[in-house]
Amino acid sequence: MRGSPMGSRVLASGLFTLMLSCSEGKRAESPRPVEVEAVALHPSEIRATGEYLGALLSRQSVTVMPQVAGYVRKIHVRPGQQVEAGQPLLEVDSREQTAALESAQAQERSTQVNLALARRTQTRTESLFKEGLASAQEMERAAAAVDAAEAATRSAAAQVSQRTVLLGFSVVRAPFAGTVGEVRVRLGDAVSATTDLTRVAQANVLEVSVAVPGERARALRPDTPMEVLDTQGRVLIASSLFYIAPQADPVTQLVEVKAAFRNTVGLRPSELVRARLVFASGQALQLPAVAVVRQSGQPFAWVLRDSGGRTVVERRPVTLGVLGEGTYVVEAGLSPGDRVAVSSLQSLRDGAPVTVKDASRAPAVTDAGLAGGCL
């Protein structure tokens, strides 16, 4: 039975509606752009560094000992006190030295009297010799007596000087400005020239000593930077090497290097610190570690590019160098100016459209540990 024209039109309209709905369904199934954060890669500084254990040394540090024996009569300082050069630290009982000085002074006065008498005798003998009343032998004895009296006077004066110096040593003074350590004696203690009284150290200028392997020491120069780090790895203070040992330690085969710096951060002599040596520096591309995806051990990065008026991502294999502070050194696969995605990496597919939200740039300076190789 043949259909009516009206039925044919209804059937055609239904087919058109079905085709339109299928087309809309296909358009609805097309992927929506994924929002990603991206960073632009530009060459930045990277340093080849090595971290070691360093020991802080005072450039001036001395153990204070008395130069005379006696009993401790007075203590002028306390541990940790800042002192100036020449400031009294303590006093040793000086009564014995005072008595010895008085005896030497009396002896000096006696010799001066004898010298004056010998000179007067020599003068009289010369007068008598001119008149023929004294012999040449008497003249010689008078001259010899004067010489002996002069020698005795000089000896007595030297004894007075010596006793004066020793009496001055009864007051023990700071050899230079610094900080007083533990005072090891108490009032009334007997001390001698070998007694350890205290220690004075200067802490405003310190040296940091580091022992490095011989193969690394060969790359060092007198101006190589050294940084002292805190427990969080932050730089406390920086300086340059001034000393590289001319030979390695025969036991450890390590080479000692030193840097000096002005202590403005409260470090102390004999303290152990983290020290970082900067062996080399240069420019390189750095890829954030969060931008790296791996498949079967091969690292990739999602690189953004323009395609038909929209931004899409491309999975690109890269060759990575050493890992620094959150970034890899890029050896191959990326170029300056490339933008790479650093978020939503698991949602990306090769050629997928994205919308971009700029992220912060990678650090300007990255330290690369020497375990991964040098620049």
Short mmCIF file of N, CA and C in Angstrom, two decimals, residues 183-268:
data_model
loop_
_atom_site.label_atom_id
_atom_site.label_comp_id
_atom_site.label_asym_id
_atom_site.label_seq_id
_atom_site.Cartn_x
_atom_site.Cartn_y
_atom_site.Cartn_z
N VAL A 183 87.52 30.22 83.63
CA VAL A 183 88.60 30.54 84.56
C VAL A 183 88.84 29.30 85.41
N ARG A 184 90.03 28.71 85.30
CA ARG A 184 90.29 27.40 85.87
C ARG A 184 90.88 27.43 87.28
N VAL A 185 91.08 28.62 87.84
CA VAL A 185 91.64 28.73 89.20
C VAL A 185 90.68 29.52 90.07
N ARG A 186 90.90 29.40 91.37
CA ARG A 186 90.09 30.13 92.35
C ARG A 186 91.01 30.92 93.27
N LEU A 187 90.44 31.82 94.04
CA LEU A 187 91.23 32.61 94.98
C LEU A 187 91.97 31.70 95.94
N GLY A 188 93.26 31.98 96.14
CA GLY A 188 94.08 31.18 97.05
C GLY A 188 94.78 30.02 96.42
N ASP A 189 94.45 29.67 95.17
CA ASP A 189 95.13 28.55 94.50
C ASP A 189 96.59 28.90 94.25
N ALA A 190 97.46 27.92 94.45
CA ALA A 190 98.87 28.10 94.13
C ALA A 190 99.06 27.85 92.64
N VAL A 191 99.78 28.76 91.99
CA VAL A 191 100.00 28.65 90.55
C VAL A 191 101.49 28.75 90.28
N SER A 192 101.88 28.22 89.10
CA SER A 192 103.26 28.30 88.64
C SER A 192 103.25 28.69 87.16
N ALA A 193 104.41 28.70 86.57
CA ALA A 193 104.51 29.12 85.18
C ALA A 193 103.86 28.14 84.22
N THR A 194 103.46 26.94 84.68
CA THR A 194 102.82 25.94 83.81
C THR A 194 101.33 25.78 84.11
N THR A 195 100.77 26.63 84.96
CA THR A 195 99.36 26.52 85.33
C THR A 195 98.48 27.18 84.26
N ASP A 196 97.46 26.44 83.82
CA ASP A 196 96.50 26.95 82.84
C ASP A 196 95.46 27.79 83.58
N LEU A 197 95.53 29.11 83.40
CA LEU A 197 94.62 30.00 84.11
C LEU A 197 93.28 30.12 83.38
N THR A 198 93.30 30.48 82.14
CA THR A 198 92.10 30.65 81.34
C THR A 198 92.51 30.69 79.87
N ARG A 199 91.56 30.99 79.01
CA ARG A 199 91.84 31.09 77.57
C ARG A 199 91.14 32.34 77.03
N VAL A 200 91.85 33.08 76.20
CA VAL A 200 91.29 34.26 75.55
C VAL A 200 91.26 33.99 74.05
N ALA A 201 90.09 34.12 73.47
CA ALA A 201 89.93 33.86 72.04
C ALA A 201 89.22 35.04 71.39
N GLN A 202 89.61 35.31 70.17
CA GLN A 202 88.98 36.39 69.40
C GLN A 202 87.98 35.76 68.44
N ALA A 203 86.71 36.15 68.54
CA ALA A 203 85.65 35.53 67.74
C ALA A 203 85.07 36.45 66.68
N ASN A 204 85.55 37.68 66.57
CA ASN A 204 84.97 38.57 65.56
C ASN A 204 85.47 38.25 64.15
N VAL A 205 86.60 37.58 64.05
CA VAL A 205 87.09 37.08 62.76
C VAL A 205 87.43 35.61 62.93
N LEU A 206 86.78 34.77 62.14
CA LEU A 206 86.97 33.32 62.25
C LEU A 206 87.45 32.74 60.92
N GLU A 207 88.05 31.59 61.02
CA GLU A 207 88.41 30.80 59.84
C GLU A 207 87.57 29.53 59.85
N VAL A 208 87.17 29.07 58.67
CA VAL A 208 86.50 27.78 58.55
C VAL A 208 87.42 26.86 57.76
N SER A 209 87.72 25.72 58.37
CA SER A 209 88.64 24.75 57.77
C SER A 209 87.85 23.56 57.28
N VAL A 210 88.08 23.16 56.01
CA VAL A 210 87.37 22.07 55.37
C VAL A 210 88.39 21.14 54.72
N ALA A 211 88.16 19.83 54.83
CA ALA A 211 89.00 18.84 54.16
C ALA A 211 88.24 18.27 52.97
N VAL A 212 88.81 18.40 51.78
CA VAL A 212 88.13 17.96 50.55
C VAL A 212 88.98 16.90 49.86
N PRO A 213 88.36 16.02 49.09
CA PRO A 213 89.13 15.02 48.34
C PRO A 213 90.11 15.67 47.38
N GLY A 214 91.21 14.97 47.12
CA GLY A 214 92.26 15.53 46.29
C GLY A 214 91.79 15.88 44.89
N GLU A 215 90.91 15.03 44.29
CA GLU A 215 90.47 15.31 42.92
C GLU A 215 89.62 16.56 42.86
N ARG A 216 88.88 16.87 43.93
CA ARG A 216 88.11 18.11 43.97
C ARG A 216 89.00 19.31 44.26
N ALA A 217 90.03 19.10 45.08
CA ALA A 217 90.92 20.21 45.41
C ALA A 217 91.64 20.74 44.19
N ARG A 218 91.86 19.89 43.19
CA ARG A 218 92.54 20.35 41.99
C ARG A 218 91.73 21.38 41.21
N ALA A 219 90.42 21.43 41.46
CA ALA A 219 89.57 22.40 40.77
C ALA A 219 89.43 23.70 41.56
N LEU A 220 90.07 23.80 42.71
CA LEU A 220 89.91 24.97 43.56
C LEU A 220 90.96 26.03 43.24
N ARG A 221 90.58 27.28 43.47
CA ARG A 221 91.47 28.42 43.32
C ARG A 221 91.39 29.26 44.60
N PRO A 222 92.36 30.15 44.82
CA PRO A 222 92.31 30.96 46.05
C PRO A 222 91.06 31.83 46.18
N ASP A 223 90.35 32.10 45.06
CA ASP A 223 89.14 32.92 45.15
C ASP A 223 87.86 32.10 45.03
N THR A 224 87.95 30.78 45.19
CA THR A 224 86.76 29.93 45.11
C THR A 224 85.78 30.29 46.24
N PRO A 225 84.50 30.51 45.94
CA PRO A 225 83.54 30.87 46.99
C PRO A 225 83.29 29.71 47.96
N MET A 226 83.14 30.07 49.23
CA MET A 226 82.73 29.12 50.26
C MET A 226 81.58 29.75 51.05
N GLU A 227 80.55 28.96 51.31
CA GLU A 227 79.37 29.44 52.05
C GLU A 227 79.19 28.60 53.30
N VAL A 228 78.92 29.27 54.42
CA VAL A 228 78.58 28.59 55.67
C VAL A 228 77.06 28.55 55.77
N LEU A 229 76.51 27.35 55.98
CA LEU A 229 75.06 27.14 55.96
C LEU A 229 74.54 26.86 57.37
N ASP A 230 73.25 27.19 57.57
CA ASP A 230 72.60 26.80 58.82
C ASP A 230 72.00 25.40 58.66
N THR A 231 71.28 24.94 59.67
CA THR A 231 70.74 23.58 59.62
C THR A 231 69.67 23.42 58.55
N GLN A 232 69.08 24.52 58.08
CA GLN A 232 68.07 24.47 57.03
C GLN A 232 68.67 24.64 55.64
N GLY A 233 69.98 24.78 55.56
CA GLY A 233 70.63 24.95 54.26
C GLY A 233 70.68 26.38 53.78
N ARG A 234 70.27 27.34 54.60
CA ARG A 234 70.34 28.74 54.21
C ARG A 234 71.76 29.26 54.44
N VAL A 235 72.17 30.20 53.60
CA VAL A 235 73.52 30.76 53.69
C VAL A 235 73.58 31.74 54.86
N LEU A 236 74.47 31.45 55.82
CA LEU A 236 74.68 32.37 56.93
C LEU A 236 75.68 33.46 56.57
N ILE A 237 76.75 33.05 55.93
CA ILE A 237 77.80 33.98 55.59
C ILE A 237 78.64 33.37 54.47
N ALA A 238 79.22 34.21 53.64
CA ALA A 238 79.99 33.73 52.48
C ALA A 238 81.33 34.44 52.43
N SER A 239 82.32 33.74 51.90
CA SER A 239 83.65 34.30 51.75
C SER A 239 84.35 33.55 50.62
N SER A 240 85.65 33.76 50.49
CA SER A 240 86.44 33.09 49.47
C SER A 240 87.63 32.40 50.12
N LEU A 241 88.11 31.35 49.49
CA LEU A 241 89.26 30.64 50.01
C LEU A 241 90.50 31.54 49.99
N PHE A 242 91.30 31.45 51.05
CA PHE A 242 92.58 32.13 51.05
C PHE A 242 93.73 31.14 51.21
N TYR A 243 93.40 29.88 51.51
CA TYR A 243 94.47 28.89 51.73
C TYR A 243 94.04 27.55 51.17
N ILE A 244 94.91 26.94 50.38
CA ILE A 244 94.75 25.57 49.89
C ILE A 244 96.04 24.84 50.22
N ALA A 245 95.95 23.79 51.02
CA ALA A 245 97.15 23.09 51.48
C ALA A 245 97.98 22.60 50.29
N PRO A 246 99.29 22.76 50.34
CA PRO A 246 100.13 22.33 49.22
C PRO A 246 100.26 20.81 49.10
N GLN A 247 99.86 20.08 50.16
CA GLN A 247 99.94 18.63 50.11
C GLN A 247 98.75 18.03 50.85
N ALA A 248 98.42 16.79 50.48
CA ALA A 248 97.30 16.09 51.11
C ALA A 248 97.75 15.46 52.42
N ASP A 249 96.79 15.23 53.30
CA ASP A 249 97.08 14.53 54.54
C ASP A 249 97.51 13.10 54.20
N PRO A 250 98.65 12.64 54.69
CA PRO A 250 99.13 11.31 54.31
C PRO A 250 98.23 10.17 54.78
N VAL A 251 97.40 10.41 55.79
CA VAL A 251 96.53 9.35 56.32
C VAL A 251 95.18 9.36 55.62
N THR A 252 94.53 10.52 55.58
CA THR A 252 93.17 10.61 55.01
C THR A 252 93.15 10.91 53.52
N GLN A 253 94.29 11.39 52.98
CA GLN A 253 94.37 11.79 51.57
C GLN A 253 93.42 12.94 51.25
N LEU A 254 93.08 13.74 52.25
CA LEU A 254 92.24 14.91 52.05
C LEU A 254 93.11 16.16 52.07
N VAL A 255 92.63 17.20 51.40
CA VAL A 255 93.36 18.46 51.30
C VAL A 255 92.62 19.52 52.11
N GLU A 256 93.32 20.18 53.00
CA GLU A 256 92.70 21.22 53.83
C GLU A 256 92.63 22.54 53.07
N VAL A 257 91.46 23.17 53.13
CA VAL A 257 91.27 24.51 52.56
C VAL A 257 90.64 25.38 53.63
N LYS A 258 90.91 26.68 53.56
CA LYS A 258 90.41 27.60 54.58
C LYS A 258 89.86 28.87 53.94
N ALA A 259 88.86 29.42 54.60
CA ALA A 259 88.32 30.74 54.26
C ALA A 259 88.15 31.52 55.55
N ALA A 260 88.35 32.81 55.48
CA ALA A 260 88.19 33.68 56.65
C ALA A 260 87.00 34.61 56.42
N PHE A 261 86.31 34.92 57.50
CA PHE A 261 85.16 35.82 57.39
C PHE A 261 84.96 36.55 58.71
N ARG A 262 84.32 37.70 58.62
CA ARG A 262 83.99 38.47 59.81
C ARG A 262 82.72 37.88 60.41
N ASN A 263 82.78 37.53 61.67
CA ASN A 263 81.70 36.82 62.33
C ASN A 263 80.61 37.79 62.76
N THR A 264 79.57 37.90 61.95
CA THR A 264 78.44 38.79 62.26
C THR A 264 77.18 38.01 62.61
N VAL A 265 77.29 36.69 62.75
CA VAL A 265 76.10 35.88 62.99
C VAL A 265 76.21 35.06 64.27
N GLY A 266 77.17 35.38 65.13
CA GLY A 266 77.24 34.73 66.43
C GLY A 266 77.82 33.34 66.44
N LEU A 267 78.63 32.98 65.46
CA LEU A 267 79.29 31.68 65.47
C LEU A 267 80.42 31.69 66.49
N ARG A 268 80.86 30.47 66.89
CA ARG A 268 81.87 30.36 67.95
C ARG A 268 83.04 29.50 67.49
#
